[in-house]
Amino acid sequence: MTDIIVQKYGGSSLKSPERIKAVAQRIIDTKKRAKSVVAVVSAMGKSTNELIGLASQVSEQPIAREYDALISNGENISASLLSMAINDRGVKAISLTGAQAGIRTESLHKKAKILDVRTQRIQDELDKDQIVIITGFQGINQYDDITTIGRGGSDTSAVVLAAALRCQECEIYTDVDGVYTTDPRLEPAARKLTEVTYDEMLEMASLGAKVLHPRSVECAKENEITIHVRSSFNEHEGTRVRKESVMEVNQPVTGVTLNEQESIISIVGVPDQPGIAGRFFSYLAQQGVNVDMIIQSVENKTEPVNNISFSVLEDDLSLATKLTEEMAQTLKAKSVSTDSSIAKVSIVGVGMMSRPGVAAQMFQTLGESNINIKRITTSEIKVSCAIDRDKASQAVQLLHDAFGLAVVTQ
Ligand code: ADP
Ligand code: ASP
Ligand code: MG
């Protein structure tokens, strides 16, 4: 019998009282094959969005401490309901908030990193043979204030807990059967992957495959924990995210991802002097803004000025725009503009390292369908292109097809 099994149930698996009861039964069944079970939960359905909507009705820029105190509540509701449903079936369970479970984070709000889990309380409850239900997405900082760890962060809570409890595997239950070659809701011909490497999954998650939170994959990689992504609606085997794929890599591309949550900020007429880019991007980094897809170009050969443009996630857009405007004034730049009409489509695969021409094939595929590429970024195992948002789903389907990822029908 396995010692401890850590499972995570996402909002899509807990969206109604009926679903909570179904998950309760699933956890009880898990307890039959393990000495102890820890279940990490997200908020029911899209209830976190509803809380964010409420915040925006009372405040234009909700202050971060109260924002976290508010949006962490969705997880509290599902944890206690799930515990009630399990107890109702005659099995002992207890819900713990992030603070009660000893999840300590950085002091930063909205996207705090988990620093440490003090597992004593969890261990005590497990020793009493309780199933322990823990709220994902939240922790507590050095001031004893509630923090949240970024949208979609419950996956990370689960993997961090699995690491703290020394488990080798973490089961992530969701509403699809596993990780697919692309979002199965965008491309019905998408194929479920039996396994995927940490590095590929990290790229896919960071580039928009929201089935896993990127930091959950980072944490799994650091601790060599296998993530098993599977459906809470059936018993099928899912996808294993692990160090190395035992299957031979015979395709250059493993997956296609789409991110429609990025916008471009451009700052025009920046003096062409050494150190300016460093000063500007350090300023953004200090305020916790992550930037991507940076382009610097010379505006006018007769004048020593540059244009710098970069992309940021929509969540950071208003802060990043404000900071860029402040910097534009300090640097005496000409203007700042934003563009939210882009989408980033990417191809990911460890197989592309050994094959030339993969990027070229991507550009050609988009070009043949008249999809204009506005920006390009690459790494060893990915190529990303920014394109018009209204061409995004078409681009995903074209690339999925061009790289032979679809289910083979005989
Ligand atoms: P949960 O509520 O369980 O956390 P999410 O909505 O966060 O679920 O993540 C699951 C969703 O991720 C799926 O419903 C699917 O639409 C989307 N998704 C995006 N890319 C992929 C992919 N490559 N494989 C599987 N699902 C994906
Ligand atoms: N409930 C949180 C969110 O909607 C965390 C999660 O779902 O993982 O972002
Ligand atoms: Mg999720």
Coordinates of C-alpha atoms and ligand atoms in Angstrom, one line a residue:
M1 CA 0.0 0.0 0.0
T2 CA 1.3 3.5 -1.0
D3 CA 2.1 5.7 1.9
I4 CA 0.7 9.2 1.0
I5 CA -1.1 10.1 -2.1
V6 CA -1.4 13.8 -3.0
Q7 CA -4.2 14.8 -5.4
K8 CA -5.4 18.1 -6.7
Y9 CA -8.9 18.8 -8.0
G10 CA -9.4 21.9 -10.1
G11 CA -12.4 24.2 -10.2
S12 CA -13.7 22.4 -13.3
S13 CA -13.9 19.2 -11.2
L14 CA -15.7 20.9 -8.3
K15 CA -18.1 23.2 -10.1
S16 CA -21.4 22.0 -8.5
P17 CA -22.5 20.2 -5.3
E18 CA -23.0 17.0 -7.4
R19 CA -19.4 17.2 -8.6
I20 CA -18.2 17.8 -5.0
K21 CA -20.0 14.6 -4.0
A22 CA -18.4 12.7 -6.9
V23 CA -14.9 13.9 -5.9
A24 CA -15.6 13.0 -2.3
Q25 CA -16.3 9.4 -3.4
R26 CA -13.2 9.4 -5.6
I27 CA -11.1 10.5 -2.6
I28 CA -12.7 7.8 -0.4
D29 CA -11.8 5.2 -3.0
T30 CA -8.2 6.5 -3.1
K31 CA -8.0 6.0 0.7
K32 CA -8.5 2.3 0.0
R33 CA -5.2 2.1 -1.8
A34 CA -3.1 4.5 0.4
K35 CA -2.4 4.9 4.0
S36 CA -3.0 8.6 3.8
V37 CA -4.6 11.0 1.3
V38 CA -4.0 14.7 0.9
A39 CA -6.4 16.5 -1.5
V40 CA -5.7 20.0 -2.7
V41 CA -8.6 21.9 -4.0
S42 CA -9.3 25.0 -6.2
A43 CA -12.4 27.2 -6.0
M44 CA -15.6 25.9 -7.5
G45 CA -16.0 26.5 -11.2
K46 CA -15.2 30.0 -12.2
S47 CA -16.0 31.5 -8.7
T48 CA -12.5 33.2 -8.4
N49 CA -13.5 35.3 -11.5
E50 CA -16.7 36.2 -9.7
L51 CA -14.8 37.4 -6.7
I52 CA -12.4 39.5 -8.9
G53 CA -15.5 40.9 -10.6
L54 CA -16.9 42.0 -7.1
A55 CA -13.6 43.6 -6.2
S56 CA -13.7 45.7 -9.4
Q57 CA -17.2 46.9 -8.6
V58 CA -16.0 48.5 -5.4
S59 CA -12.5 49.6 -6.2
E60 CA -10.7 50.7 -9.4
Q61 CA -7.3 49.4 -8.1
P62 CA -8.1 47.0 -5.2
I63 CA -5.3 47.1 -2.7
A64 CA -3.3 43.9 -2.9
R65 CA -3.7 42.7 0.7
E66 CA -7.5 42.9 0.6
Y67 CA -7.5 41.5 -3.0
D68 CA -5.8 38.3 -1.8
A69 CA -7.9 38.1 1.3
L70 CA -11.0 38.2 -0.9
I71 CA -10.0 35.9 -3.8
S72 CA -8.6 33.2 -1.6
N73 CA -12.1 32.6 -0.3
G74 CA -13.2 30.4 -3.2
E75 CA -10.8 27.7 -2.1
N76 CA -12.0 27.9 1.5
I77 CA -15.6 27.2 0.3
S78 CA -14.7 24.1 -1.8
A79 CA -12.4 22.7 0.9
S80 CA -15.0 22.8 3.6
L81 CA -17.8 21.5 1.4
L82 CA -15.6 18.6 0.2
S83 CA -14.7 17.7 3.8
M84 CA -18.4 17.7 4.8
A85 CA -19.3 15.4 1.9
I86 CA -16.6 13.0 2.8
N87 CA -17.6 13.0 6.5
D88 CA -21.1 12.4 5.4
R89 CA -20.1 9.1 3.9
G90 CA -18.6 8.0 7.2
V91 CA -15.0 8.7 6.4
K92 CA -12.9 11.1 8.5
A93 CA -11.7 14.3 6.7
I94 CA -10.6 17.7 7.8
S95 CA -10.2 20.9 5.7
L96 CA -7.2 23.1 6.3
T97 CA -6.5 26.6 4.9
G98 CA -3.1 27.5 3.5
A99 CA -2.2 29.1 6.8
Q100 CA -3.4 26.1 8.9
A101 CA -1.5 23.8 6.6
G102 CA 1.7 25.8 7.2
I103 CA 2.1 27.1 3.6
R104 CA 4.5 30.0 4.0
T105 CA 5.0 32.4 1.1
E106 CA 6.9 35.6 0.2
S107 CA 5.3 38.7 1.4
L108 CA 4.4 39.9 -2.1
H109 CA 0.7 39.7 -2.9
K110 CA -1.1 38.2 -6.0
K111 CA 1.8 36.1 -7.1
A112 CA 3.8 35.1 -4.0
K113 CA 6.1 32.2 -4.3
I114 CA 5.8 29.4 -1.7
L115 CA 8.9 29.4 0.4
D116 CA 8.3 26.6 2.8
V117 CA 5.6 24.2 4.1
R118 CA 5.6 23.5 7.8
T119 CA 4.0 20.1 7.6
Q120 CA 3.5 19.4 11.4
R121 CA -0.3 20.0 11.4
I122 CA -0.8 18.0 8.2
Q123 CA 1.2 15.1 9.7
D124 CA -0.8 15.3 13.0
E125 CA -4.1 15.0 11.1
L126 CA -2.8 12.2 8.9
D127 CA -1.7 10.4 12.0
K128 CA -5.3 10.6 13.3
D129 CA -6.2 8.8 10.0
Q130 CA -8.0 11.9 8.7
I131 CA -8.1 12.7 5.0
V132 CA -6.6 16.2 4.8
I133 CA -8.2 18.6 2.3
I134 CA -6.0 21.7 1.7
T135 CA -7.0 24.9 0.0
G136 CA -4.8 25.5 -3.1
F137 CA -3.7 28.9 -4.4
Q138 CA -3.1 30.5 -1.0
G139 CA -0.6 30.7 1.8
I140 CA 0.5 33.1 4.6
N141 CA 3.3 35.5 4.6
Q142 CA 5.7 36.8 7.3
Y143 CA 3.1 39.3 8.5
D144 CA 0.5 36.5 8.9
D145 CA -1.5 37.9 6.0
I146 CA -3.1 35.7 3.4
T147 CA -1.3 35.7 0.0
T148 CA -2.2 34.1 -3.3
I149 CA 0.3 32.6 -5.6
G150 CA -1.0 33.5 -9.1
R151 CA -4.0 32.5 -11.2
G152 CA -4.2 28.7 -11.7
G153 CA -1.8 28.3 -8.8
S154 CA -3.5 25.4 -7.1
D155 CA -1.5 23.0 -9.3
T156 CA 1.7 24.5 -7.7
S157 CA 0.2 24.2 -4.2
A158 CA -0.3 20.5 -4.8
V159 CA 3.2 19.8 -6.2
V160 CA 4.8 21.8 -3.4
L161 CA 2.9 19.7 -0.8
A162 CA 3.8 16.5 -2.6
A163 CA 7.5 17.6 -2.3
A164 CA 7.1 18.5 1.3
L165 CA 5.5 15.2 2.1
R166 CA 8.2 13.4 0.1
C167 CA 5.9 11.8 -2.5
Q168 CA 7.2 10.7 -5.8
E169 CA 4.0 11.4 -7.7
C170 CA 1.3 14.1 -7.6
E171 CA -2.1 13.5 -9.3
I172 CA -3.7 16.5 -10.9
Y173 CA -7.4 15.9 -11.7
T174 CA -9.0 18.2 -14.3
D175 CA -11.7 18.2 -17.0
V176 CA -9.6 16.8 -19.8
D177 CA -8.0 13.3 -20.0
G178 CA -4.4 14.7 -19.8
V179 CA -2.0 16.9 -21.7
Y180 CA -2.8 17.1 -25.4
T181 CA -0.8 18.2 -28.4
T182 CA -2.8 21.4 -28.2
D183 CA -5.9 22.6 -26.3
P184 CA -8.5 20.0 -27.2
R185 CA -11.1 22.7 -27.0
L186 CA -9.4 24.5 -29.9
E187 CA -8.5 21.6 -32.0
P188 CA -10.7 18.5 -31.8
A189 CA -8.1 16.4 -33.5
A190 CA -5.6 17.1 -30.7
R191 CA -3.9 13.9 -29.4
K192 CA -3.4 13.0 -25.8
L193 CA 0.3 12.6 -24.9
T194 CA 1.1 9.5 -22.8
E195 CA 4.1 11.3 -21.4
V196 CA 5.9 14.6 -21.7
T197 CA 9.2 15.9 -20.3
Y198 CA 9.5 18.5 -17.6
D199 CA 11.2 20.9 -20.0
E200 CA 8.6 20.6 -22.7
M201 CA 5.7 20.9 -20.2
L202 CA 7.4 23.9 -18.7
E203 CA 7.5 25.6 -22.0
M204 CA 3.9 24.6 -22.9
A205 CA 2.6 25.8 -19.6
S206 CA 4.5 29.1 -19.7
L207 CA 3.3 29.6 -23.3
G208 CA -0.4 29.2 -22.6
A209 CA -1.3 25.5 -22.1
K210 CA -3.2 26.3 -18.9
V211 CA -3.7 22.6 -18.0
L212 CA -0.8 23.1 -15.6
H213 CA 0.5 26.1 -13.7
P214 CA 4.1 26.7 -14.9
R215 CA 5.6 26.8 -11.4
S216 CA 4.1 23.4 -10.6
V217 CA 6.2 21.9 -13.4
E218 CA 9.3 23.8 -12.1
C219 CA 8.8 22.4 -8.6
A220 CA 8.2 18.9 -9.9
K221 CA 11.4 19.1 -11.9
E222 CA 13.4 20.3 -9.0
N223 CA 12.1 17.5 -6.8
E224 CA 11.9 14.8 -9.5
I225 CA 8.2 14.3 -8.8
T226 CA 6.1 12.8 -11.6
I227 CA 2.9 14.7 -12.3
H228 CA 0.0 12.6 -13.5
V229 CA -2.5 14.8 -15.2
R230 CA -5.8 13.0 -15.6
S231 CA -9.6 13.5 -15.7
S232 CA -11.8 13.5 -12.6
F233 CA -14.7 12.4 -14.8
N234 CA -13.4 9.0 -15.8
E235 CA -10.8 6.4 -14.8
H236 CA -8.5 6.7 -17.9
E237 CA -4.8 6.9 -17.5
G238 CA -3.7 10.4 -18.1
T239 CA -0.3 12.0 -19.1
R240 CA 2.8 11.6 -17.0
V241 CA 5.1 14.7 -16.8
R242 CA 8.5 13.4 -15.9
K243 CA 12.3 13.8 -16.4
E244 CA 12.8 11.9 -19.5
S245 CA 10.5 10.4 -22.0
V246 CA 11.0 6.7 -22.4
M247 CA 9.5 7.0 -25.8
E248 CA 11.8 7.8 -28.7
V249 CA 11.4 11.4 -29.9
N250 CA 10.4 11.0 -33.5
Q251 CA 8.6 14.2 -34.1
P252 CA 10.3 17.7 -34.0
V253 CA 7.2 19.2 -32.4
T254 CA 5.3 17.9 -29.3
G255 CA 2.7 20.6 -28.9
V256 CA 1.2 23.8 -30.1
T257 CA 0.2 26.5 -27.6
L258 CA -1.7 29.7 -27.7
N259 CA -1.6 32.7 -25.3
E260 CA -4.2 35.4 -25.9
Q261 CA -3.5 37.1 -22.6
E262 CA -0.5 39.2 -23.7
S263 CA -0.3 42.8 -24.9
I264 CA 2.5 44.9 -26.4
I265 CA 3.8 48.1 -24.9
S266 CA 5.9 50.3 -27.1
I267 CA 8.0 53.3 -26.0
V268 CA 9.0 55.5 -28.9
G269 CA 12.0 57.8 -29.1
V270 CA 14.2 56.6 -26.3
P271 CA 17.7 58.2 -26.3
D272 CA 20.2 55.7 -27.9
Q273 CA 22.7 55.5 -25.0
P274 CA 24.3 52.6 -23.2
G275 CA 22.5 51.5 -20.0
I276 CA 19.0 52.8 -20.9
A277 CA 17.5 49.4 -21.6
G278 CA 19.0 48.0 -18.3
R279 CA 17.6 50.9 -16.3
F280 CA 14.2 50.6 -17.9
F281 CA 13.7 46.9 -17.5
S282 CA 15.2 46.8 -14.0
Y283 CA 12.6 49.3 -13.0
L284 CA 9.8 47.0 -14.3
A285 CA 11.4 43.9 -12.7
Q286 CA 11.6 45.7 -9.3
Q287 CA 7.8 46.1 -9.4
G288 CA 7.3 42.4 -10.2
V289 CA 6.4 42.9 -13.9
N290 CA 7.6 40.0 -16.2
V291 CA 8.3 41.0 -19.7
D292 CA 8.6 38.9 -22.8
M293 CA 9.2 39.4 -26.6
I294 CA 11.5 42.4 -26.4
I295 CA 12.4 44.3 -29.6
Q296 CA 14.6 47.3 -29.9
S297 CA 14.8 49.1 -33.2
V298 CA 16.3 52.4 -34.5
E299 CA 13.6 54.8 -35.3
N300 CA 15.5 57.2 -37.5
K301 CA 19.1 57.0 -38.6
T302 CA 19.6 60.8 -38.4
E303 CA 18.5 61.0 -34.8
P304 CA 20.1 59.0 -32.0
V305 CA 16.9 57.5 -30.6
N306 CA 15.4 53.9 -30.4
N307 CA 12.0 52.4 -30.1
I308 CA 11.6 49.6 -27.5
S309 CA 8.6 47.3 -27.4
F310 CA 7.9 44.3 -25.3
S311 CA 4.9 42.1 -24.3
V312 CA 3.5 41.6 -20.8
L313 CA 0.6 39.5 -19.5
E314 CA -2.7 41.2 -19.4
D315 CA -2.8 41.0 -15.6
D316 CA 0.3 43.2 -15.5
L317 CA -0.7 45.6 -18.3
S318 CA -2.1 48.5 -16.3
L319 CA 0.9 48.5 -13.9
A320 CA 3.4 48.0 -16.7
T321 CA 1.9 50.9 -18.7
K322 CA 2.0 53.2 -15.7
L323 CA 5.6 52.4 -15.0
T324 CA 6.6 52.8 -18.7
E325 CA 4.9 56.2 -18.8
E326 CA 6.8 57.2 -15.7
M327 CA 10.1 56.0 -17.3
A328 CA 9.2 57.7 -20.6
Q329 CA 9.1 61.0 -18.8
T330 CA 12.3 60.4 -16.9
L331 CA 14.1 59.4 -20.1
K332 CA 12.5 62.1 -22.2
A333 CA 11.1 59.6 -24.6
K334 CA 8.5 60.7 -27.2
S335 CA 5.5 58.5 -26.5
V336 CA 4.1 55.2 -25.1
S337 CA 1.4 53.1 -26.8
T338 CA -0.2 49.7 -26.1
D339 CA -1.6 47.0 -28.4
S340 CA -3.9 44.3 -27.0
S341 CA -4.8 42.8 -30.4
I342 CA -2.0 40.2 -30.5
A343 CA -1.9 36.5 -29.7
K344 CA 1.2 34.4 -29.2
V345 CA 1.3 31.0 -30.9
S346 CA 4.1 28.7 -30.2
I347 CA 5.5 25.3 -31.2
V348 CA 7.3 23.2 -28.5
G349 CA 9.4 20.1 -28.7
V350 CA 12.7 18.6 -27.6
G351 CA 12.8 17.0 -31.0
M352 CA 13.5 20.4 -32.7
M353 CA 17.0 20.6 -31.2
S354 CA 18.3 18.0 -33.6
R355 CA 16.3 19.1 -36.7
P356 CA 17.0 22.3 -38.7
G357 CA 14.2 24.0 -40.6
V358 CA 11.5 23.7 -37.9
A359 CA 11.2 27.4 -37.4
A360 CA 11.2 28.0 -41.2
Q361 CA 8.4 25.5 -41.6
M362 CA 6.4 27.4 -38.9
F363 CA 6.9 30.7 -40.7
Q364 CA 6.0 29.3 -44.0
T365 CA 2.9 27.6 -42.8
L366 CA 1.6 30.9 -41.3
G367 CA 2.8 32.9 -44.4
E368 CA 0.9 30.6 -46.8
S369 CA -2.3 31.4 -45.0
N370 CA -1.5 35.1 -45.1
I371 CA -1.0 35.3 -41.3
N372 CA 1.4 38.1 -40.6
I373 CA 4.1 37.5 -38.0
K374 CA 4.7 40.6 -35.8
R375 CA 7.3 39.2 -33.5
I376 CA 9.4 36.1 -33.1
T377 CA 11.2 34.6 -30.0
T378 CA 12.9 31.2 -29.8
S379 CA 14.7 28.9 -27.4
E380 CA 16.3 25.5 -27.9
I381 CA 12.9 23.8 -27.7
K382 CA 10.3 26.4 -28.8
V383 CA 9.5 29.0 -31.4
S384 CA 6.9 31.7 -30.7
C385 CA 5.3 34.1 -33.0
A386 CA 3.0 37.1 -32.2
I387 CA 0.2 37.4 -34.7
D388 CA -3.2 39.1 -34.9
R389 CA -5.5 37.8 -32.2
D390 CA -8.4 37.2 -34.7
K391 CA -6.2 34.7 -36.6
A392 CA -5.1 32.8 -33.4
S393 CA -7.3 29.7 -33.5
Q394 CA -6.7 29.3 -37.3
A395 CA -2.9 29.5 -36.7
V396 CA -3.1 26.8 -34.0
Q397 CA -5.0 24.4 -36.3
L398 CA -2.7 25.1 -39.2
L399 CA 0.5 24.4 -37.2
H400 CA -1.0 21.4 -35.5
D401 CA -1.7 20.0 -38.9
A402 CA 1.6 21.0 -40.5
F403 CA 3.6 19.2 -37.8
G404 CA 1.6 16.0 -38.0
L405 CA 0.2 16.1 -34.5
A406 CA -3.3 15.1 -35.1
V407 CA -4.8 11.8 -34.1
V408 CA -4.1 9.2 -36.8
T409 CA -7.4 7.9 -38.1
Q410 CA -7.3 4.6 -40.0
Ligands
ADP1 P1 -8.7 23.1 -13.6 O1 -10.0 23.8 -13.3 O2 -8.8 21.6 -13.5 O3 -7.5 23.7 -13.0 P2 -8.0 24.4 -16.1 O4 -9.1 25.0 -16.8 O5 -7.1 25.3 -15.4 O6 -8.6 23.2 -15.2 O7 -7.1 23.6 -17.1 C1 -7.7 22.6 -18.0 C2 -8.0 23.2 -19.3 O8 -6.7 23.5 -20.0 C3 -8.6 22.2 -20.3 O9 -10.0 22.3 -20.1 C4 -8.2 22.7 -21.7 O10 -9.1 23.5 -22.3 C5 -7.0 23.6 -21.3 N1 -5.8 23.3 -22.1 C6 -5.0 24.2 -22.8 N2 -4.0 23.6 -23.4 C7 -4.1 22.2 -23.1 C8 -3.3 21.1 -23.5 N3 -2.3 21.2 -24.3 N4 -3.7 19.9 -23.0 C9 -4.8 19.8 -22.3 N5 -5.6 20.8 -21.9 C10 -5.2 22.1 -22.3
ASP2 N1 -9.0 29.4 -8.1 C1 -7.7 30.0 -8.6 C2 -7.9 30.6 -9.9 O1 -9.0 30.5 -10.5 C3 -6.6 28.9 -8.5 C4 -6.7 27.7 -9.4 O2 -7.8 27.5 -10.0 O3 -5.8 27.0 -9.5 O4 -7.0 31.1 -10.5
MG3 MG -6.1 25.1 -13.5

